[in-house]
Short mmCIF file of C-alpha atoms in Angstrom, two decimals:
data_model
loop_
_atom_site.label_atom_id
_atom_site.label_comp_id
_atom_site.label_asym_id
_atom_site.label_seq_id
_atom_site.Cartn_x
_atom_site.Cartn_y
_atom_site.Cartn_z
CA MET A 1 89.92 110.45 108.48
CA GLU A 2 93.55 109.23 108.12
CA LYS A 3 92.79 106.64 110.93
CA ASN A 4 89.77 105.41 109.05
CA MET A 5 91.73 104.95 105.79
CA GLU A 6 94.38 102.86 107.70
CA ALA A 7 91.82 100.68 109.43
CA ALA A 8 90.35 100.00 105.99
CA LYS A 9 93.51 98.93 104.45
CA ASN A 10 94.26 96.17 106.94
CA THR A 11 94.76 92.89 104.99
CA THR A 12 95.08 89.07 105.98
CA ALA A 13 98.56 87.86 106.47
CA SER A 14 100.12 85.05 104.85
CA SER A 15 103.46 84.74 103.56
CA PRO A 16 104.09 83.20 100.01
CA THR A 17 107.45 84.08 98.42
CA PHE A 18 107.97 85.83 95.28
CA ALA A 19 110.95 85.16 93.31
CA SER A 20 112.78 86.45 90.16
CA PRO A 21 116.31 86.48 88.76
CA LEU A 22 116.87 89.82 90.26
CA PHE A 23 115.15 89.72 93.83
CA SER A 24 112.82 87.73 95.93
CA PHE A 25 110.88 88.69 99.01
CA SER A 26 107.89 87.84 100.94
CA ASN A 27 104.34 89.04 99.88
CA THR A 28 102.33 89.58 103.03
CA GLY A 29 98.97 89.69 101.10
CA SER A 30 97.07 86.22 100.23
CA ALA A 31 96.14 88.00 97.00
CA SER A 32 98.16 90.95 96.55
CA PHE A 33 96.76 92.78 93.41
CA GLY A 34 99.02 95.98 94.18
CA PHE A 35 96.75 97.80 96.55
CA GLY A 36 96.43 95.36 99.55
CA PHE A 37 93.17 93.46 98.69
CA ASP A 38 92.35 90.38 100.27
CA SER A 39 91.25 87.14 98.36
CA GLY A 40 87.56 88.22 99.04
CA ALA A 41 87.79 91.72 97.02
CA PRO A 42 87.05 91.88 93.42
CA PRO A 43 90.00 91.31 91.00
CA PRO A 44 91.62 94.75 90.09
CA PRO A 45 90.60 96.61 86.79
CA PRO A 46 92.33 96.07 83.86
CA ALA A 47 95.19 98.52 82.94
CA VAL A 48 93.80 101.27 80.46
CA LYS A 49 95.04 104.44 78.89
CA VAL A 50 92.91 107.49 79.52
CA GLN A 51 92.53 110.06 77.02
CA PRO A 52 92.63 113.90 77.99
CA SER A 53 89.38 114.13 76.05
CA GLU A 54 87.62 111.89 78.76
CA GLU A 55 87.72 114.61 81.35
CA SER A 56 84.69 114.08 83.32
CA PRO A 57 81.97 116.79 83.88
CA VAL A 58 82.16 116.32 87.64
CA ALA A 59 85.49 117.79 87.29
CA SER A 60 85.88 121.06 89.54
CA VAL A 61 85.08 124.28 88.02
CA SER A 62 87.15 126.42 90.33
CA MET A 63 90.87 125.89 91.09
CA GLU A 64 92.78 126.15 94.41
CA PRO A 65 96.38 127.65 94.45
CA VAL A 66 99.16 125.60 95.99
CA VAL A 67 102.17 127.92 96.42
CA VAL A 68 105.57 126.05 95.96
CA ASP A 69 107.63 129.37 96.26
CA ASP A 70 107.68 132.99 95.56
CA SER A 71 107.72 132.22 91.73
CA LEU A 72 105.81 129.17 91.50
CA THR A 73 102.06 128.23 91.92
CA ILE A 74 100.29 125.05 91.06
CA TYR A 75 96.57 125.13 90.74
CA LYS A 76 94.33 122.15 91.76
CA GLY A 77 90.92 121.11 91.78
CA ARG A 78 88.73 119.69 94.57
CA VAL A 79 86.31 116.75 94.07
CA SER A 80 84.19 114.88 96.65
CA THR A 81 84.06 111.19 96.92
CA SER A 82 80.18 111.39 96.92
CA ASP A 83 80.09 112.78 93.71
CA VAL A 84 82.58 110.49 92.10
CA PHE A 85 82.24 107.32 94.06
CA GLY A 86 79.01 107.42 95.85
CA VAL A 87 80.68 107.40 99.19
CA THR A 88 80.95 109.93 101.77
CA ASP A 89 83.59 110.75 104.49
CA SER A 90 86.01 108.02 103.18
CA ASP A 91 89.76 107.71 102.39
CA LEU A 92 89.36 104.28 100.87
CA VAL A 93 86.90 101.88 99.54
CA PRO A 94 88.95 98.50 98.96
CA GLY A 95 88.62 97.41 95.41
CA LYS A 96 86.89 100.50 94.30
CA TYR A 97 88.64 103.59 95.48
CA GLU A 98 92.28 104.20 96.76
CA GLY A 99 92.16 107.68 98.08
CA GLY A 100 93.31 109.54 94.99
CA LEU A 101 90.83 112.42 95.42
CA LYS A 102 92.66 113.49 98.64
CA LEU A 103 95.73 115.67 98.49
CA TRP A 104 98.02 113.90 100.78
CA GLU A 105 100.83 115.66 102.73
CA GLY A 106 103.56 113.41 100.99
CA SER A 107 102.81 115.21 97.51
CA LEU A 108 103.59 118.58 98.66
CA ASP A 109 106.67 117.17 100.56
CA LEU A 110 107.87 115.91 97.22
CA VAL A 111 107.30 118.96 95.33
CA LYS A 112 109.40 120.99 97.74
CA VAL A 113 112.20 118.38 97.65
CA LEU A 114 112.13 118.39 93.85
CA ASN A 115 112.15 122.25 93.79
CA SER A 116 114.93 122.33 96.20
CA ASP A 117 117.15 119.66 94.33
CA ILE A 118 116.72 121.97 91.18
CA LYS A 119 117.76 125.07 92.63
CA GLU A 120 120.86 123.46 94.16
CA GLY A 121 121.91 121.69 90.96
CA ARG A 122 121.16 118.12 91.90
CA LEU A 123 118.31 117.63 89.51
CA LEU A 124 117.50 118.39 86.03
CA LEU A 125 113.88 117.85 84.80
CA GLU A 126 114.44 119.35 81.42
CA GLY A 127 113.55 117.04 78.70
CA LYS A 128 113.30 114.10 80.95
CA HIS A 129 110.73 111.30 81.04
CA VAL A 130 108.84 111.43 84.14
CA LEU A 131 106.34 108.84 85.63
CA GLU A 132 104.07 109.49 88.51
CA LEU A 133 102.66 106.57 90.14
CA GLY A 134 99.47 106.77 92.37
CA CYS A 135 99.26 110.54 91.04
CA GLY A 136 95.92 111.64 92.55
CA HIS A 137 95.92 115.27 92.08
CA GLY A 138 99.35 114.84 90.07
CA LEU A 139 101.20 117.82 91.73
CA PRO A 140 104.63 116.20 91.29
CA GLY A 141 104.23 115.24 87.78
CA ILE A 142 102.74 118.85 86.85
CA PHE A 143 105.72 120.38 88.75
CA SER A 144 108.13 118.36 86.27
CA GLY A 145 106.08 119.60 83.44
CA LEU A 146 106.48 123.13 84.47
CA LYS A 147 110.00 122.56 84.86
CA GLY A 148 110.58 121.31 81.20
CA ALA A 149 109.92 117.53 81.25
CA GLY A 150 109.67 116.27 77.76
CA LEU A 151 107.41 113.27 78.75
CA ILE A 152 105.06 113.04 81.78
CA HIS A 153 102.84 110.02 82.54
CA PHE A 154 100.45 110.11 85.34
CA GLN A 155 99.21 106.54 86.80
CA ASP A 156 96.42 106.00 89.25
CA PHE A 157 94.46 102.97 90.32
CA ASN A 158 91.16 104.75 89.51
CA ALA A 159 90.38 105.98 86.06
CA GLU A 160 87.67 108.13 87.78
CA VAL A 161 90.24 110.05 89.55
CA LEU A 162 92.12 110.70 86.23
CA LYS A 163 89.16 112.07 84.69
CA CYS A 164 87.87 114.03 87.50
CA LEU A 165 90.82 115.31 89.01
CA THR A 166 94.27 114.77 87.39
CA ILE A 167 93.39 115.58 83.71
CA PRO A 168 91.60 118.96 84.78
CA ASN A 169 94.69 119.75 86.88
CA VAL A 170 96.96 118.98 84.08
CA LYS A 171 95.04 121.12 81.62
CA VAL A 172 95.03 124.23 83.91
CA ASN A 173 98.64 124.20 84.67
CA LEU A 174 100.35 122.52 81.54
CA PHE A 175 98.24 123.16 78.47
CA LYS A 176 98.62 126.36 76.54
CA GLU A 177 95.60 128.52 75.76
CA SER A 178 95.27 127.46 72.23
CA SER A 179 92.23 125.68 70.12
CA GLU A 180 94.63 122.61 69.87
CA GLY A 181 94.95 122.10 73.71
CA THR A 182 98.84 122.05 73.04
CA CYS A 183 100.74 121.03 76.20
CA THR A 184 103.92 122.92 77.30
CA SER A 185 105.61 119.50 77.50
CA ARG A 186 106.12 117.26 74.43
CA SER A 187 103.81 114.37 75.62
CA VAL A 188 101.51 113.84 78.52
CA GLY A 189 99.62 110.48 79.16
CA PHE A 190 97.18 109.08 81.60
CA PHE A 191 96.98 105.32 82.77
CA ALA A 192 94.87 103.76 85.09
CA GLY A 193 94.94 100.31 86.70
CA ASP A 194 96.85 98.03 89.29
CA TRP A 195 100.38 98.06 89.72
CA SER A 196 100.65 94.30 88.84
CA GLU A 197 99.35 94.88 85.33
CA MET A 198 100.50 98.42 84.64
CA ASP A 199 103.82 97.53 82.84
CA LYS A 200 101.76 96.51 79.90
CA LEU A 201 101.14 99.89 79.18
CA LEU A 202 103.92 102.02 80.52
CA LEU A 203 107.49 102.59 79.23
CA CYS A 204 109.63 99.44 80.15
CA GLY A 205 113.30 99.86 80.76
CA ASP A 206 113.81 96.17 80.76
CA ALA A 207 115.31 96.24 84.13
CA GLU A 208 114.88 92.47 84.30
CA LYS A 209 117.56 92.24 81.74
CA ASP A 210 120.17 94.60 83.26
CA LYS A 211 122.07 91.51 84.88
CA THR A 212 123.05 88.49 83.34
CA THR A 213 122.30 84.96 84.95
CA SER A 214 125.75 85.08 86.96
CA GLY A 215 124.47 88.42 88.58
CA VAL A 216 127.13 90.64 86.60
CA THR A 217 126.02 93.89 85.18
CA GLU A 218 125.93 94.13 81.39
CA ASP A 219 127.34 97.14 79.67
CA LYS A 220 123.94 98.22 78.08
CA THR A 221 121.69 101.08 78.08
CA TYR A 222 117.91 100.70 78.27
CA ASN A 223 114.70 102.66 77.61
CA GLY A 224 112.50 103.60 80.37
CA TYR A 225 111.65 106.46 82.71
CA ASP A 226 114.34 108.98 83.82
CA ILE A 227 112.59 109.73 86.85
CA ILE A 228 109.75 107.85 88.85
CA LEU A 229 107.84 109.97 91.40
CA MET A 230 105.64 108.50 94.00
CA ALA A 231 103.81 110.23 97.03
CA GLU A 232 101.94 108.22 99.67
CA THR A 233 102.12 105.00 97.76
CA VAL A 234 103.54 102.60 100.31
CA TYR A 235 100.56 102.50 102.88
CA ALA A 236 99.68 98.84 102.46
CA LEU A 237 102.38 96.18 103.18
CA SER A 238 100.95 93.87 100.68
CA SER A 239 101.23 96.26 97.84
CA LEU A 240 105.01 96.87 98.15
CA PRO A 241 106.30 93.90 96.07
CA ASN A 242 103.96 94.80 93.07
CA LEU A 243 105.22 98.33 93.42
CA TYR A 244 108.62 97.64 93.49
CA ARG A 245 108.41 95.23 90.77
CA LEU A 246 106.79 97.83 88.55
CA ILE A 247 109.73 100.38 89.28
CA LYS A 248 112.34 98.11 88.37
CA LYS A 249 110.60 97.17 85.20
CA CYS A 250 110.12 100.88 84.29
CA LEU A 251 112.89 102.90 85.56
CA CYS A 252 115.67 103.66 82.95
CA TYR A 253 118.96 101.63 83.52
CA PRO A 254 121.49 102.89 83.92
CA GLY A 255 120.85 106.83 85.42
CA GLY A 256 117.26 106.58 86.41
CA VAL A 257 116.29 107.78 89.86
CA VAL A 258 112.99 107.37 91.97
CA TYR A 259 111.81 109.98 94.41
CA MET A 260 109.58 108.65 97.11
CA ALA A 261 107.51 110.69 99.77
CA GLY A 262 105.43 109.16 102.44
CA LYS A 263 104.92 108.36 106.13
CA LYS A 264 107.69 106.39 108.10
CA HIS A 265 104.91 104.12 109.21
CA TYR A 266 101.04 103.67 108.42
CA PHE A 267 99.84 102.44 111.62
CA GLY A 268 97.30 99.62 111.55
CA VAL A 269 98.43 98.77 107.97
CA GLY A 270 101.90 97.76 108.13
CA GLY A 271 103.32 99.61 105.21
CA GLY A 272 105.50 103.02 105.23
CA THR A 273 108.69 104.14 103.86
CA ARG A 274 110.89 102.05 106.30
CA PRO A 275 109.26 98.85 105.27
CA PHE A 276 109.72 99.62 101.43
CA LEU A 277 113.07 100.76 102.06
CA ARG A 278 113.95 97.37 103.76
CA LEU A 279 112.54 95.58 100.78
CA VAL A 280 114.72 97.58 98.44
CA GLU A 281 118.05 97.21 100.55
CA GLU A 282 117.18 93.28 100.87
CA ASP A 283 117.08 93.19 97.14
CA GLY A 284 120.42 94.95 96.88
CA ALA A 285 119.86 96.36 93.37
CA MET A 286 119.53 100.04 94.34
CA LEU A 287 121.22 102.63 96.40
CA THR A 288 119.11 104.56 98.77
CA GLU A 289 119.28 108.11 100.09
CA ARG A 290 117.18 109.86 102.65
CA LEU A 291 116.67 113.51 101.60
CA ASN A 292 114.12 114.93 104.17
CA ASP A 293 112.43 114.41 107.19
CA VAL A 294 109.08 116.07 108.06
CA ALA A 295 107.88 116.24 111.49
CA ASP A 296 105.15 119.15 111.60
CA GLY A 297 102.49 117.70 113.78
CA SER A 298 100.11 117.45 111.01
CA SER A 299 100.69 113.65 110.67
CA ASN A 300 103.21 111.00 111.91
CA VAL A 301 106.80 111.56 110.71
CA ARG A 302 107.02 111.78 106.89
CA GLU A 303 110.06 111.22 104.77
CA VAL A 304 111.26 111.77 101.17
CA TRP A 305 113.99 109.08 99.72
CA LYS A 306 115.71 108.72 96.65
CA PHE A 307 116.73 105.50 94.98
CA SER A 308 118.88 104.63 92.12
CA PHE A 309 120.27 101.52 90.37
CA LYS A 310 123.58 100.47 91.54
#
């Protein structure tokens, strides 16, 4: 299944250069919309906010447990691609479906690392503003809510994924049993669309203003997300510039951190944690730290990294 996804995510190669006052790098897709589409693919859908009341009737009725540790279990639904998108046995339909209905290994890796960092005093989620990019099931974001995050925003390419899977999962795990449907966290939001357009709806940390034209960091604090979470989002090489650009726009400066889980390489597609890491290091605006390696035989080697502004 995973090989089918990777084969479908091949893109045509070209090398126009993107440049900004903060960073520059090569964009390997002839028309990168944030998910590795080629010029023959339809344009990306507009960025939209999805309301919790828009939960789809296709949503799973039964929930499956995901045990984090002895004291914490997260519940998730299961929805088929045939019911939602009219396709069977597929992890990807370019321009239509980006794999959000599948629970990828990196999502669980990320939850485990977050849990470990909290237990060892390296991470505090209580009261924080959290964004999960490419959320799918939304387990890392849900975990953040269970640990007291004050605001959680879930983003996925497909509004259908949010309506059929993410919103039901969030309601089961985070919403109190009340007629008002009150959430245990102060605020939860859902956003669908491409990374190239998403900053128009999400909290922005004004990262592009965090340096003067001379490159000297100004002594200012900006809004944005305290923590950005993403699992298995770096599979397509052509999507990485838009993803990194969005992170820098939305991450709180200073003090914001990014947790990234994914495979070291996605064969046949060109993406992976290492290509994304090279992009970050070449930019030079962020510090990088590897938190975990996973080689359990269920896939090629997976990693969890943390990034923060210098």
